Coordinates of C-alpha atoms in Angstrom, one line a residue:
M20 CA 111.1 -32.7 55.9
F21 CA 110.8 -35.7 58.0
C22 CA 113.8 -37.6 59.4
K23 CA 114.0 -40.2 56.6
P24 CA 113.3 -43.5 57.3
L25 CA 115.9 -46.4 56.9
Q26 CA 114.2 -48.0 54.0
L27 CA 114.0 -44.2 52.4
L28 CA 117.7 -43.7 53.1
L29 CA 118.7 -47.0 51.4
L30 CA 116.7 -46.0 48.5
C31 CA 118.3 -42.5 48.3
A32 CA 121.8 -44.2 48.6
T33 CA 120.8 -46.6 46.1
L34 CA 119.9 -44.0 43.9
S35 CA 122.7 -41.4 44.3
S36 CA 125.6 -43.9 44.9
P37 CA 126.6 -46.0 41.7
A38 CA 128.7 -48.3 43.8
A39 CA 125.7 -49.5 45.8
W40 CA 123.7 -50.4 43.0
A41 CA 123.1 -54.1 42.3
D42 CA 123.8 -54.8 38.7
T43 CA 120.2 -55.8 37.9
Y44 CA 118.5 -52.9 39.2
R45 CA 121.0 -50.5 37.4
D46 CA 120.4 -52.3 34.1
F47 CA 116.7 -51.9 34.5
C48 CA 117.0 -48.2 35.3
S49 CA 119.0 -47.6 32.3
A50 CA 116.7 -49.7 30.1
L51 CA 113.8 -47.4 31.4
A52 CA 115.7 -44.2 30.8
D53 CA 116.7 -45.3 27.3
A54 CA 113.1 -46.3 26.6
G55 CA 111.8 -43.0 27.5
S56 CA 114.4 -41.0 25.8
G57 CA 113.4 -42.4 22.7
R58 CA 109.6 -41.4 23.0
L59 CA 110.5 -37.8 24.8
D60 CA 108.7 -34.9 23.3
A61 CA 111.2 -32.1 24.0
Q62 CA 109.0 -29.1 23.3
Q63 CA 106.3 -30.7 25.9
S64 CA 108.9 -32.7 28.3
L65 CA 106.8 -35.4 28.3
V66 CA 107.0 -39.2 27.4
R67 CA 104.7 -40.3 24.8
D68 CA 102.7 -43.6 25.2
D69 CA 102.3 -46.5 22.6
Q70 CA 99.4 -44.3 21.2
G71 CA 101.5 -41.1 20.6
Q72 CA 99.7 -39.3 23.4
A73 CA 101.8 -37.1 25.8
D74 CA 101.6 -39.1 29.1
V75 CA 101.5 -36.9 32.3
A76 CA 100.9 -39.4 35.3
R77 CA 102.5 -42.6 34.6
L78 CA 105.4 -42.8 32.2
T79 CA 106.8 -39.4 32.5
P80 CA 107.4 -39.5 36.1
V81 CA 108.7 -43.0 35.8
W82 CA 111.0 -42.1 33.2
A83 CA 112.3 -39.0 35.3
L84 CA 112.9 -41.3 38.5
A85 CA 114.9 -43.5 36.4
C86 CA 117.1 -40.8 34.9
L87 CA 117.8 -39.7 38.5
A88 CA 118.8 -43.4 39.4
C89 CA 121.3 -43.9 36.6
D90 CA 122.5 -40.3 36.4
Q91 CA 121.0 -39.9 32.4
Q92 CA 119.6 -36.6 31.2
I93 CA 119.2 -34.8 34.6
E94 CA 118.2 -31.6 33.1
A95 CA 115.6 -33.2 30.8
A96 CA 114.3 -35.3 33.7
N97 CA 114.1 -31.8 35.8
A98 CA 112.1 -30.2 32.9
A99 CA 109.7 -33.4 32.7
L100 CA 109.0 -33.1 36.5
R101 CA 108.2 -29.6 36.5
T102 CA 106.0 -30.0 33.5
V103 CA 104.0 -32.8 35.2
A104 CA 103.9 -30.7 38.5
G105 CA 102.2 -28.0 36.4
Y106 CA 99.6 -30.5 35.5
V107 CA 98.5 -30.7 39.2
A108 CA 95.5 -28.7 39.6
T109 CA 96.1 -26.5 42.9
R110 CA 92.7 -24.8 43.3
G111 CA 89.2 -25.2 43.0
A112 CA 87.0 -28.7 42.8
E113 CA 90.0 -30.4 41.2
V114 CA 92.5 -29.6 43.5
G115 CA 95.4 -32.1 43.6
L116 CA 94.2 -33.9 40.6
L117 CA 96.2 -34.5 37.3
P118 CA 95.2 -36.0 33.8
W119 CA 96.7 -39.3 32.6
T120 CA 97.6 -37.6 29.4
A121 CA 98.0 -34.0 28.1
G122 CA 94.7 -32.5 27.5
G123 CA 92.9 -35.1 29.4
T124 CA 90.5 -35.1 32.3
P125 CA 91.9 -34.8 35.8
S126 CA 91.3 -38.0 37.7
A127 CA 91.9 -39.5 41.2
D128 CA 93.3 -42.8 39.7
A129 CA 96.2 -40.7 37.8
M130 CA 96.8 -38.9 41.1
E131 CA 97.2 -41.9 43.2
V132 CA 99.7 -43.6 40.4
A133 CA 101.9 -40.4 40.1
A134 CA 102.1 -39.4 43.7
P135 CA 104.6 -42.2 45.2
V136 CA 106.8 -41.6 42.2
L137 CA 106.8 -37.6 42.4
A138 CA 107.1 -38.2 46.3
A139 CA 110.2 -40.3 45.8
C140 CA 111.8 -37.6 43.3
R141 CA 110.9 -35.0 46.1
L142 CA 112.8 -36.8 48.7
L143 CA 116.0 -36.8 46.6
A144 CA 116.0 -33.1 46.1
D145 CA 119.2 -32.5 47.8
S146 CA 121.3 -34.5 45.5
K147 CA 119.5 -34.5 42.1
L148 CA 116.6 -31.8 41.8
S149 CA 116.9 -28.2 40.9
E150 CA 115.6 -25.3 43.0
A151 CA 112.9 -24.8 40.4
S152 CA 112.0 -28.4 40.2
R153 CA 112.0 -28.8 43.9
A154 CA 109.7 -25.9 44.3
A155 CA 107.3 -27.1 41.5
L156 CA 106.9 -30.6 43.3
S157 CA 106.3 -29.1 46.6
V158 CA 103.5 -27.3 45.1
A159 CA 101.9 -30.3 43.5
L160 CA 102.5 -32.4 46.4
Q161 CA 100.9 -30.0 48.7
A162 CA 97.8 -29.6 46.5
M163 CA 97.7 -33.5 46.2
G164 CA 97.9 -33.7 50.2
K165 CA 94.8 -31.5 50.5
R166 CA 93.0 -33.6 48.1
L167 CA 94.1 -37.1 50.0
A168 CA 93.3 -35.4 53.4
V169 CA 89.5 -35.1 52.2
T170 CA 89.2 -38.2 50.1
K171 CA 86.5 -40.8 51.2
K172 CA 87.4 -44.5 51.9
P173 CA 88.0 -46.1 48.4
E174 CA 85.1 -48.3 47.0
S175 CA 87.2 -50.9 46.3
T176 CA 88.5 -52.9 49.5
D177 CA 91.6 -54.3 47.6
V178 CA 93.8 -52.8 45.1
R179 CA 92.2 -49.3 45.2
T180 CA 92.7 -49.3 49.0
L181 CA 96.3 -49.8 48.6
L182 CA 96.9 -47.4 46.1
T183 CA 95.3 -44.6 48.1
A184 CA 97.6 -45.7 51.2
V185 CA 100.7 -45.5 49.1
A186 CA 99.6 -42.0 47.9
C187 CA 99.1 -40.7 51.4
A188 CA 102.3 -42.3 52.7
G189 CA 104.4 -40.9 50.0
V190 CA 102.9 -37.4 50.1
G191 CA 102.9 -37.1 53.8
Q192 CA 106.4 -38.4 54.0
A193 CA 107.5 -35.9 51.3
E194 CA 105.9 -32.7 52.7
S195 CA 106.2 -33.5 56.6
Q196 CA 102.5 -34.3 56.9
Q197 CA 102.3 -36.7 59.6
A198 CA 98.5 -37.0 59.6
L199 CA 98.6 -38.3 55.7
V200 CA 101.3 -40.7 56.9
D201 CA 99.1 -42.0 59.7
R202 CA 96.1 -42.2 57.2
G203 CA 98.3 -44.3 54.9
S204 CA 98.9 -46.9 57.8
A205 CA 95.4 -46.8 58.5
L206 CA 94.1 -47.7 55.1
L207 CA 96.7 -50.5 55.2
E208 CA 95.2 -52.0 58.2
E209 CA 91.6 -51.5 56.7
W210 CA 92.9 -53.5 53.7
L211 CA 94.2 -56.3 55.9
R212 CA 90.8 -56.3 57.7
C213 CA 88.8 -56.5 54.7
A214 CA 91.3 -59.3 53.3
S215 CA 90.7 -61.2 56.4
E216 CA 86.8 -61.0 55.9
Q217 CA 86.5 -61.1 52.0
G218 CA 89.9 -62.1 50.6
L219 CA 91.5 -60.6 47.8
V220 CA 88.6 -59.7 46.0
D221 CA 89.9 -58.1 42.7
G222 CA 91.4 -61.6 42.1
H223 CA 94.3 -62.9 40.4
G224 CA 96.0 -61.5 37.3
P225 CA 99.3 -60.0 36.1
T226 CA 98.1 -56.5 36.4
T227 CA 95.9 -56.7 39.7
E228 CA 99.0 -58.7 41.6
A229 CA 101.7 -56.3 40.2
Y230 CA 99.8 -53.5 41.7
R231 CA 99.5 -55.1 45.3
L232 CA 103.1 -56.0 45.4
A233 CA 104.1 -52.9 43.9
A234 CA 102.0 -50.9 46.6
L235 CA 103.6 -52.9 49.5
G236 CA 106.9 -52.1 48.0
W237 CA 106.1 -48.6 47.8
L238 CA 104.8 -48.5 51.6
R239 CA 108.0 -50.2 52.6
V240 CA 109.9 -47.4 51.2
F241 CA 107.8 -44.6 52.7
L242 CA 106.7 -45.7 56.2
E243 CA 109.4 -45.0 58.9
E244 CA 108.2 -48.0 60.9
L245 CA 106.6 -51.0 59.3
P246 CA 103.5 -51.9 61.3
D247 CA 102.4 -55.7 61.7
A248 CA 99.8 -54.9 59.3
W249 CA 102.4 -54.5 56.5
S250 CA 104.2 -57.6 57.6
Q251 CA 100.9 -59.6 57.4
A252 CA 100.1 -58.3 54.1
W253 CA 103.7 -58.7 52.8
L254 CA 103.5 -62.6 53.9
L255 CA 100.0 -63.0 52.5
V256 CA 100.8 -61.7 49.0
W257 CA 104.2 -63.2 48.4
G258 CA 103.0 -66.5 50.1
D259 CA 100.4 -66.7 47.3
V260 CA 102.6 -65.8 44.7
L261 CA 105.5 -67.8 45.4
Q262 CA 103.3 -71.3 45.5
R263 CA 102.3 -70.4 41.9
L264 CA 105.5 -69.4 40.4
P265 CA 107.1 -72.0 38.3
A266 CA 110.6 -72.8 38.9
S267 CA 111.4 -72.8 35.2
G268 CA 110.2 -69.3 35.0
G269 CA 107.1 -67.8 33.0
P270 CA 103.9 -66.6 34.3
L271 CA 102.1 -67.2 37.6
A272 CA 99.5 -69.8 37.5
G273 CA 96.0 -68.6 37.9
A274 CA 93.0 -67.0 36.1
Q275 CA 92.8 -63.4 35.3
L276 CA 89.6 -61.7 36.8
F277 CA 91.0 -58.2 35.3
S278 CA 93.7 -58.0 32.8
F279 CA 95.1 -56.1 30.0
G280 CA 96.6 -57.7 27.0
S281 CA 100.2 -56.0 27.1
D282 CA 100.6 -57.3 30.7
A283 CA 100.7 -60.7 29.6
V284 CA 102.7 -61.0 26.7
D285 CA 106.2 -62.6 26.2
A286 CA 109.0 -61.5 28.4
C287 CA 107.2 -58.3 29.2
G288 CA 104.7 -57.1 31.6
P289 CA 104.8 -55.7 35.2
M290 CA 105.2 -58.9 37.0
M291 CA 107.8 -60.4 34.9
S292 CA 110.1 -57.3 35.8
L293 CA 109.0 -57.0 39.4
L294 CA 110.0 -60.8 40.1
A295 CA 113.2 -60.3 38.1
L296 CA 114.2 -57.8 40.5
S297 CA 112.9 -59.2 43.7
L298 CA 114.2 -62.6 42.9
D299 CA 117.4 -61.9 41.1
R300 CA 116.0 -63.3 37.6
P301 CA 116.9 -62.3 34.0
L302 CA 115.0 -59.0 33.1
G303 CA 113.9 -59.8 29.7
E304 CA 112.9 -56.7 27.8
P305 CA 111.7 -54.3 30.5
Q306 CA 109.1 -51.7 29.2
L307 CA 108.7 -48.0 30.6
C308 CA 105.3 -49.0 31.8
D309 CA 106.8 -51.5 34.0
G310 CA 108.7 -49.1 36.0
W311 CA 106.0 -48.0 38.3
F312 CA 105.7 -51.5 39.6
A313 CA 109.1 -52.5 39.9
L314 CA 111.3 -49.4 40.9
P315 CA 110.6 -49.8 44.7
F316 CA 112.3 -53.2 44.5
R317 CA 116.0 -52.0 44.3
Q318 CA 117.2 -55.2 46.0
P319 CA 116.6 -58.8 45.4
M320 CA 115.6 -61.1 48.4
A321 CA 118.4 -61.9 50.9
G322 CA 118.8 -65.4 49.5
P323 CA 117.4 -68.1 47.3
L324 CA 113.8 -69.4 47.5
P325 CA 113.8 -72.2 50.0
D326 CA 112.1 -75.7 48.8
L327 CA 108.5 -74.9 49.4
A328 CA 107.8 -78.9 49.0
L329 CA 104.4 -78.7 47.0
P330 CA 102.8 -81.8 46.2
N331 CA 102.6 -83.0 42.5
P332 CA 99.9 -82.2 41.4
A333 CA 99.4 -79.2 43.7
E334 CA 95.8 -78.2 43.8
L335 CA 94.7 -74.4 45.3
H336 CA 91.3 -73.2 46.0
Y337 CA 90.3 -69.8 46.7
A338 CA 86.9 -68.6 47.8
W339 CA 86.7 -64.7 48.0
G340 CA 84.3 -61.8 47.8
D341 CA 80.9 -61.5 49.7
E342 CA 78.1 -60.0 47.4
K343 CA 79.8 -61.2 44.2
P344 CA 81.8 -64.2 45.2
Y345 CA 85.0 -65.3 43.3
R346 CA 85.9 -68.9 43.4
E347 CA 89.2 -70.1 41.7
T348 CA 90.7 -73.7 41.4
I349 CA 94.5 -74.0 40.2
C350 CA 96.1 -77.4 39.4
V351 CA 100.0 -77.0 39.1
T352 CA 102.2 -79.9 37.8
P353 CA 105.9 -79.4 37.0
E354 CA 104.9 -79.5 33.2
V355 CA 101.7 -77.6 33.0
S356 CA 99.1 -75.5 35.2
M357 CA 95.4 -75.1 34.6
A358 CA 93.2 -72.5 36.3
S359 CA 89.6 -71.7 36.3
T360 CA 87.2 -69.4 38.1
T361 CA 83.5 -68.9 39.0
A362 CA 83.0 -65.0 39.0
F363 CA 81.4 -62.1 37.2
L364 CA 83.4 -61.2 34.1
N365 CA 84.1 -58.6 31.8
A366 CA 85.6 -58.7 28.2
S367 CA 89.1 -58.0 30.0
S368 CA 88.8 -61.2 32.0
V369 CA 90.6 -64.5 31.3
P370 CA 88.6 -67.1 33.4
L371 CA 90.5 -70.1 32.1
C372 CA 94.4 -70.1 31.8
I373 CA 96.4 -73.2 30.9
T374 CA 100.1 -72.8 30.6
W375 CA 103.0 -75.3 29.6
L376 CA 105.6 -74.2 32.1
G377 CA 109.3 -73.4 31.1
R378 CA 108.0 -73.0 27.4
S379 CA 106.4 -69.5 27.6
S380 CA 106.1 -66.2 29.7
R381 CA 102.3 -66.0 29.0
P382 CA 99.5 -68.3 29.4
T383 CA 99.6 -70.7 26.3
A384 CA 95.8 -71.8 26.0
Y385 CA 93.1 -69.4 27.6
L386 CA 89.4 -68.5 27.3
R387 CA 88.2 -64.9 26.5
V388 CA 84.5 -63.7 26.5
S389 CA 82.7 -61.2 24.4
D390 CA 81.3 -59.0 26.9
S391 CA 80.1 -59.1 30.8
C392 CA 78.7 -62.4 32.0
H393 CA 78.8 -64.9 34.6
I394 CA 81.1 -68.2 34.5
T395 CA 80.6 -71.2 36.8
T396 CA 83.5 -73.7 36.8
L397 CA 83.7 -77.2 38.2
Q398 CA 87.3 -78.4 38.0
R399 CA 89.3 -81.5 39.2
G400 CA 93.1 -81.8 38.3
L401 CA 93.5 -80.6 34.6
T402 CA 90.0 -81.1 33.7
A403 CA 87.3 -78.3 33.7
L404 CA 83.5 -78.1 33.2
M405 CA 82.4 -74.6 32.5
N406 CA 79.1 -72.8 32.1
V407 CA 79.0 -69.2 30.9
D408 CA 75.9 -67.2 31.3
F409 CA 75.2 -64.0 29.6
D410 CA 72.1 -61.4 30.3
Q411 CA 70.6 -58.7 28.4
V412 CA 71.3 -60.3 24.7
G413 CA 69.7 -59.0 21.7
W414 CA 70.0 -55.2 21.8
R415 CA 73.1 -53.2 20.2
P416 CA 76.0 -53.4 20.5
R417 CA 75.4 -56.9 22.1
T418 CA 73.2 -58.6 19.4
S419 CA 75.6 -61.9 19.6
V420 CA 77.5 -63.4 22.2
W421 CA 80.5 -65.8 22.4
V422 CA 83.6 -67.3 24.3
E423 CA 86.8 -68.3 22.5
L424 CA 89.1 -70.9 23.5
V425 CA 92.6 -70.2 22.4
V426 CA 94.4 -73.3 22.2
G427 CA 97.9 -72.2 21.4
P428 CA 100.2 -70.6 18.7
R429 CA 100.6 -72.4 15.3
R430 CA 104.3 -73.4 16.4
D431 CA 103.2 -75.4 19.4
I432 CA 100.4 -77.4 17.7
G433 CA 100.8 -80.9 16.4
R434 CA 98.0 -83.3 15.3
V435 CA 94.4 -82.1 15.6
S436 CA 91.4 -84.1 15.3
V437 CA 87.7 -83.1 14.8
L438 CA 85.4 -86.3 15.6
R439 CA 88.5 -88.7 15.2
Q440 CA 89.2 -87.2 11.9
P441 CA 92.1 -85.2 11.1
W442 CA 91.6 -81.6 10.7
E443 CA 92.8 -80.0 7.4
G444 CA 93.2 -76.7 8.9
Q445 CA 90.7 -75.0 7.2
P446 CA 87.7 -73.3 9.1
I447 CA 85.1 -75.7 10.4
A448 CA 81.8 -75.4 11.9
V449 CA 81.7 -77.5 15.4
D450 CA 78.5 -78.7 16.9
R451 CA 77.7 -79.8 20.4
L452 CA 79.5 -82.9 21.8
W453 CA 82.0 -82.9 18.8
S454 CA 85.3 -83.9 20.2
I455 CA 88.4 -81.8 19.4
A456 CA 91.5 -83.4 20.4
V457 CA 94.8 -81.3 19.9
E458 CA 98.5 -82.5 20.4
T459 CA 100.5 -79.6 21.9
G460 CA 103.4 -79.0 24.5
G461 CA 104.0 -82.9 25.2
H462 CA 100.5 -83.3 26.3
Y463 CA 96.7 -83.7 24.7
M464 CA 94.2 -81.2 24.9
G465 CA 90.6 -81.6 24.4
L466 CA 87.6 -79.4 23.7
V467 CA 84.0 -80.6 24.0
P468 CA 81.2 -77.8 23.5
L469 CA 78.0 -78.6 25.4
W470 CA 74.7 -76.7 25.2
A471 CA 74.8 -73.3 23.5
G472 CA 71.7 -71.1 23.5
P473 CA 68.9 -69.7 25.6
A474 CA 68.7 -71.2 29.1
E475 CA 65.1 -72.6 28.8
A476 CA 64.9 -73.5 25.5
K477 CA 64.3 -77.1 24.6
E478 CA 66.5 -77.3 21.2
A479 CA 68.9 -75.0 19.5
S480 CA 67.4 -71.4 18.6
E481 CA 69.5 -71.3 15.6
R482 CA 69.7 -74.0 12.8
V483 CA 73.7 -73.1 12.6
K484 CA 76.3 -75.2 14.5
P485 CA 77.5 -73.0 17.4
G486 CA 81.2 -73.4 17.2
V487 CA 84.0 -72.5 14.6
L488 CA 87.5 -73.8 14.7
Q489 CA 90.0 -72.0 12.8
W490 CA 93.6 -70.2 12.6
T491 CA 93.4 -66.6 13.8
G492 CA 96.0 -64.5 12.7
K493 CA 98.6 -64.7 10.1
G494 CA 101.5 -66.9 9.4
D495 CA 103.6 -68.5 12.3
A496 CA 101.9 -65.7 14.8
S497 CA 98.6 -67.3 14.2
E498 CA 96.7 -69.4 16.9
L499 CA 94.3 -72.2 17.1
T500 CA 91.0 -70.8 18.4
L501 CA 87.4 -72.5 19.0
R502 CA 84.9 -69.8 19.2
L503 CA 81.3 -70.8 20.6
Y504 CA 78.3 -68.8 20.0
S505 CA 75.0 -68.7 22.1
R506 CA 73.6 -66.0 19.9
Q507 CA 75.3 -65.7 16.5
A508 CA 73.0 -63.7 14.9
T509 CA 73.4 -59.8 14.3
Y510 CA 69.7 -58.7 14.1
E511 CA 68.1 -57.0 17.1
L512 CA 65.3 -58.6 19.1
R513 CA 62.2 -56.6 20.1
R514 CA 63.5 -56.8 23.8
P515 CA 66.8 -58.1 24.9
E516 CA 66.8 -61.5 26.6
D517 CA 68.5 -63.2 29.5
N518 CA 70.6 -66.0 30.5
Y519 CA 72.0 -67.2 27.1
M520 CA 74.3 -70.2 28.0
I521 CA 77.5 -71.7 26.5
G522 CA 78.8 -74.8 28.2
C523 CA 82.2 -76.5 27.5
I524 CA 84.5 -79.2 28.8
V525 CA 88.5 -78.7 28.5
M526 CA 90.6 -81.7 29.4
V527 CA 94.6 -81.9 29.4
R528 CA 96.3 -85.1 29.8
P529 CA 100.1 -86.0 29.6
A530 CA 101.1 -87.7 26.3
K531 CA 103.2 -90.1 28.1
D532 CA 100.1 -91.5 29.9
L533 CA 98.0 -92.6 26.9
S534 CA 97.9 -92.5 23.0
F535 CA 96.2 -89.7 21.0
E536 CA 93.7 -92.3 20.0
D537 CA 92.7 -93.1 23.3
F538 CA 92.6 -89.7 24.4
D539 CA 90.4 -88.8 21.4
A540 CA 88.1 -91.9 22.6
E541 CA 87.9 -90.6 26.1
L542 CA 86.5 -87.1 24.4
R543 CA 84.0 -88.9 22.5
A544 CA 82.8 -90.6 25.6
V545 CA 81.6 -87.4 27.3
R546 CA 77.8 -87.3 27.5
Y547 CA 75.6 -84.2 28.8
Q548 CA 71.8 -83.6 30.1
K549 CA 70.3 -80.3 30.8
A550 CA 67.1 -79.7 32.8
F551 CA 65.5 -76.9 34.0
E552 CA 63.0 -76.6 37.1
S553 CA 61.0 -73.5 37.9
R554 CA 60.5 -72.8 41.6
S555 CA 58.0 -70.0 43.1
W556 CA 57.1 -69.2 46.5
R557 CA 55.2 -66.6 48.5
V558 CA 57.1 -63.8 50.5
P559 CA 55.0 -61.5 52.8
K560 CA 54.8 -57.8 51.5
K561 CA 56.5 -55.2 53.7
D562 CA 54.2 -54.8 56.6
E563 CA 53.7 -51.6 58.5
G564 CA 51.9 -53.0 61.4
H565 CA 53.4 -53.7 64.8
P566 CA 56.5 -55.8 64.5
I567 CA 55.6 -57.9 67.4
L568 CA 51.9 -58.0 68.1
D569 CA 51.0 -58.3 64.4
K570 CA 53.7 -60.9 63.6
Y571 CA 51.5 -64.0 63.7
K572 CA 48.2 -62.4 62.4
P573 CA 46.4 -64.6 59.7
K574 CA 47.2 -62.6 56.3
P575 CA 45.3 -62.6 53.1
K576 CA 46.5 -63.7 49.9
R577 CA 46.9 -60.0 48.7
A578 CA 49.5 -59.6 51.7
Y579 CA 52.0 -61.9 49.9
H580 CA 53.7 -61.6 46.6
V581 CA 55.4 -64.5 44.6
E582 CA 58.8 -64.6 43.8
R583 CA 60.3 -67.1 41.2
A584 CA 63.5 -68.9 40.4
V585 CA 64.8 -71.1 37.6
D586 CA 67.4 -73.7 38.4
Y587 CA 69.6 -74.9 35.5
K588 CA 71.0 -78.3 35.9
L589 CA 74.1 -79.6 33.8
T590 CA 75.1 -83.3 34.3
A591 CA 77.9 -84.5 32.4
T592 CA 79.7 -87.8 32.2
I593 CA 83.4 -87.4 32.0
G594 CA 85.9 -90.3 32.3
G595 CA 83.2 -92.5 33.8
Q596 CA 82.2 -89.9 36.6
T597 CA 79.3 -87.9 36.6
W598 CA 79.7 -84.1 37.2
V599 CA 76.8 -82.1 38.3
M600 CA 76.5 -78.4 38.2
I601 CA 73.3 -76.4 39.4
E602 CA 73.0 -72.8 38.8
D603 CA 70.0 -70.4 40.0
V604 CA 69.9 -68.5 36.5
Y605 CA 68.1 -65.6 38.0
N606 CA 70.7 -64.9 40.4
Q607 CA 73.5 -66.4 38.4
E608 CA 75.2 -68.4 41.1
A609 CA 75.9 -71.9 41.9
T610 CA 73.6 -73.7 44.2
Y611 CA 74.8 -77.5 43.7
L612 CA 78.3 -78.7 42.8
S613 CA 79.3 -82.5 42.9
I614 CA 81.8 -85.0 41.3
G615 CA 81.1 -88.6 41.5
E616 CA 79.8 -89.1 45.0
E617 CA 81.7 -85.9 46.4
V618 CA 79.3 -82.9 47.1
L619 CA 81.7 -79.9 46.7
P620 CA 80.8 -76.7 48.9
T621 CA 79.4 -73.8 46.7
A622 CA 80.4 -71.4 49.7
P623 CA 83.6 -72.8 51.2
D624 CA 84.7 -71.5 54.5
M625 CA 88.3 -71.3 53.6
Q626 CA 89.4 -68.2 51.8
F627 CA 92.9 -70.0 51.1
D628 CA 93.0 -73.6 50.8
T629 CA 96.6 -74.2 49.3
P630 CA 99.7 -75.9 50.1
L631 CA 101.3 -73.0 51.8
L632 CA 98.1 -70.9 53.0
K633 CA 95.3 -72.5 55.2
L634 CA 93.2 -69.5 56.0
A635 CA 89.8 -69.6 57.2
R636 CA 87.4 -66.7 56.8
K637 CA 88.1 -63.9 59.4
W638 CA 91.7 -65.2 59.8
R639 CA 94.2 -63.3 62.2
R640 CA 97.7 -64.1 61.3
V641 CA 99.5 -65.5 58.1
S642 CA 101.3 -68.7 58.9
L643 CA 104.1 -69.7 56.4
P644 CA 107.1 -71.9 56.8
E645 CA 109.6 -70.5 58.9
D646 CA 112.5 -70.5 56.2
L647 CA 110.2 -68.7 53.9
V648 CA 109.4 -66.1 56.6
Q649 CA 112.9 -65.3 57.1
L650 CA 113.7 -64.8 53.7
L651 CA 110.6 -62.4 53.2
L652 CA 111.0 -60.7 56.5
P653 CA 114.7 -61.0 57.2
G654 CA 115.6 -60.4 61.1
R655 CA 112.2 -60.7 62.4

């Protein structure tokens, strides 16, 4: 094997010498070992997941590494590693691949997640692994190396590229394959180049951001010399995270482009455990699935976080992506944060997140969507105007489409009024422009539904009110929700229809600034108008003639085809100001945004326009305050 790099020697010392452990890291590994022991299937030597399936690629390798770290069940951990290694295909078209669960289909995703953990175990062979385990892991890692050597560049330029880089670096280091280590470094440089050109295209979210930080943490373990690309990536990702991290604890401010529900629940999730180990904060209740993300962070940062001197309120703006642009606005105050995004969504997206800081470890209020769609938002401070656009509506299983605003749990909800009348707690139908005011968390939260229905319809296509306000769930665990339908019917149409819209305004105000009645009156004053404008123009058909000589020749009408577009204009009056949003409904993209007299760019030049990061497209270096750089990169 290679001569171990300094970072790897430190990890080995941490895993093999109890005297060198930080208490937090030791407790974390013990918690993972205990959690896995309760799920261990002794006959298969695999850990079972929450659904009772025997895990191969994620939980079992993490549990084995955690056991090695705290000297618990060494024999069982060795048996588990041999079992996992046996699932790695060593020949044929699937060489190097393994399934997520026993009996599953081998996949490259599972290989990239399992590879760094198995490589870390292999590099500890001298102290903790049996000869049989060492041999089995070596065969498995060599097969993974064959697969990674011929793997094409990942389609995703963000998280998937980092995961492939980690797998290459880990397997190459464990099996003395310098070419793989070099490919891992090259993929890291490719990730940084794409981040400079397009930003972090996979967006924010507890799952996505945990993968980014964990991948950089594993690269720090495996790379013998950390290149400048790693330092720039480390500063970029941590700089973005720390400015959205509340001092009182809790989740990061920000919307979630991709998310899993289990990653955002109270006192859990990969980001919570990762941040606890990195920043020397209380661990909470770590889960076995958190191990992959947090295990490379064996030591906290060298000191406490410096004062970032963020403004109050702090507004953060992001403009990422190319073909499918991603825009996000975040407003952070000491008491609450609100984040909204403009993006193409799926059912796992959370495009609006509101969190009462210090009171919860997950977003308190949020928006979820029924299916894939596009959302355009316009946010200023703690007020957001949103319009959601669904395509291909009317065929099963997509006969009805909706968005749901989760206002918060019952224990946090005070007064609720609908059209200035106290709400009695029973489900109630809500119409357009009805004002809903809620007292929660020392703040008032207001919801005003706007147009809901087909984009070009002059009036509602259904004679029912588009919204339902109700408690969802049972007892104290229930949450106040407002579901807004664009099409509520469940029968099929003759053919699917496009551009079913749902508009809504969400407002948050501190209770100390005005009375509940005044806030309700502000909601009642909201007005909106919608308008549609069709445009058409002629475009020359593809001409096979000479590109220069025939360019200016007169052409008959038949040489052209007509292209059409429909602009959807939504005008809202909020707090005495006029908010305007114009969207090209065919292409599902905003073409004009304004608040009052200020016209906002629909394609900003700045990728990161935040208090800590000011980076235009194709930036070269990440600039952060010097004391923060020294904390993140000590000695550099």
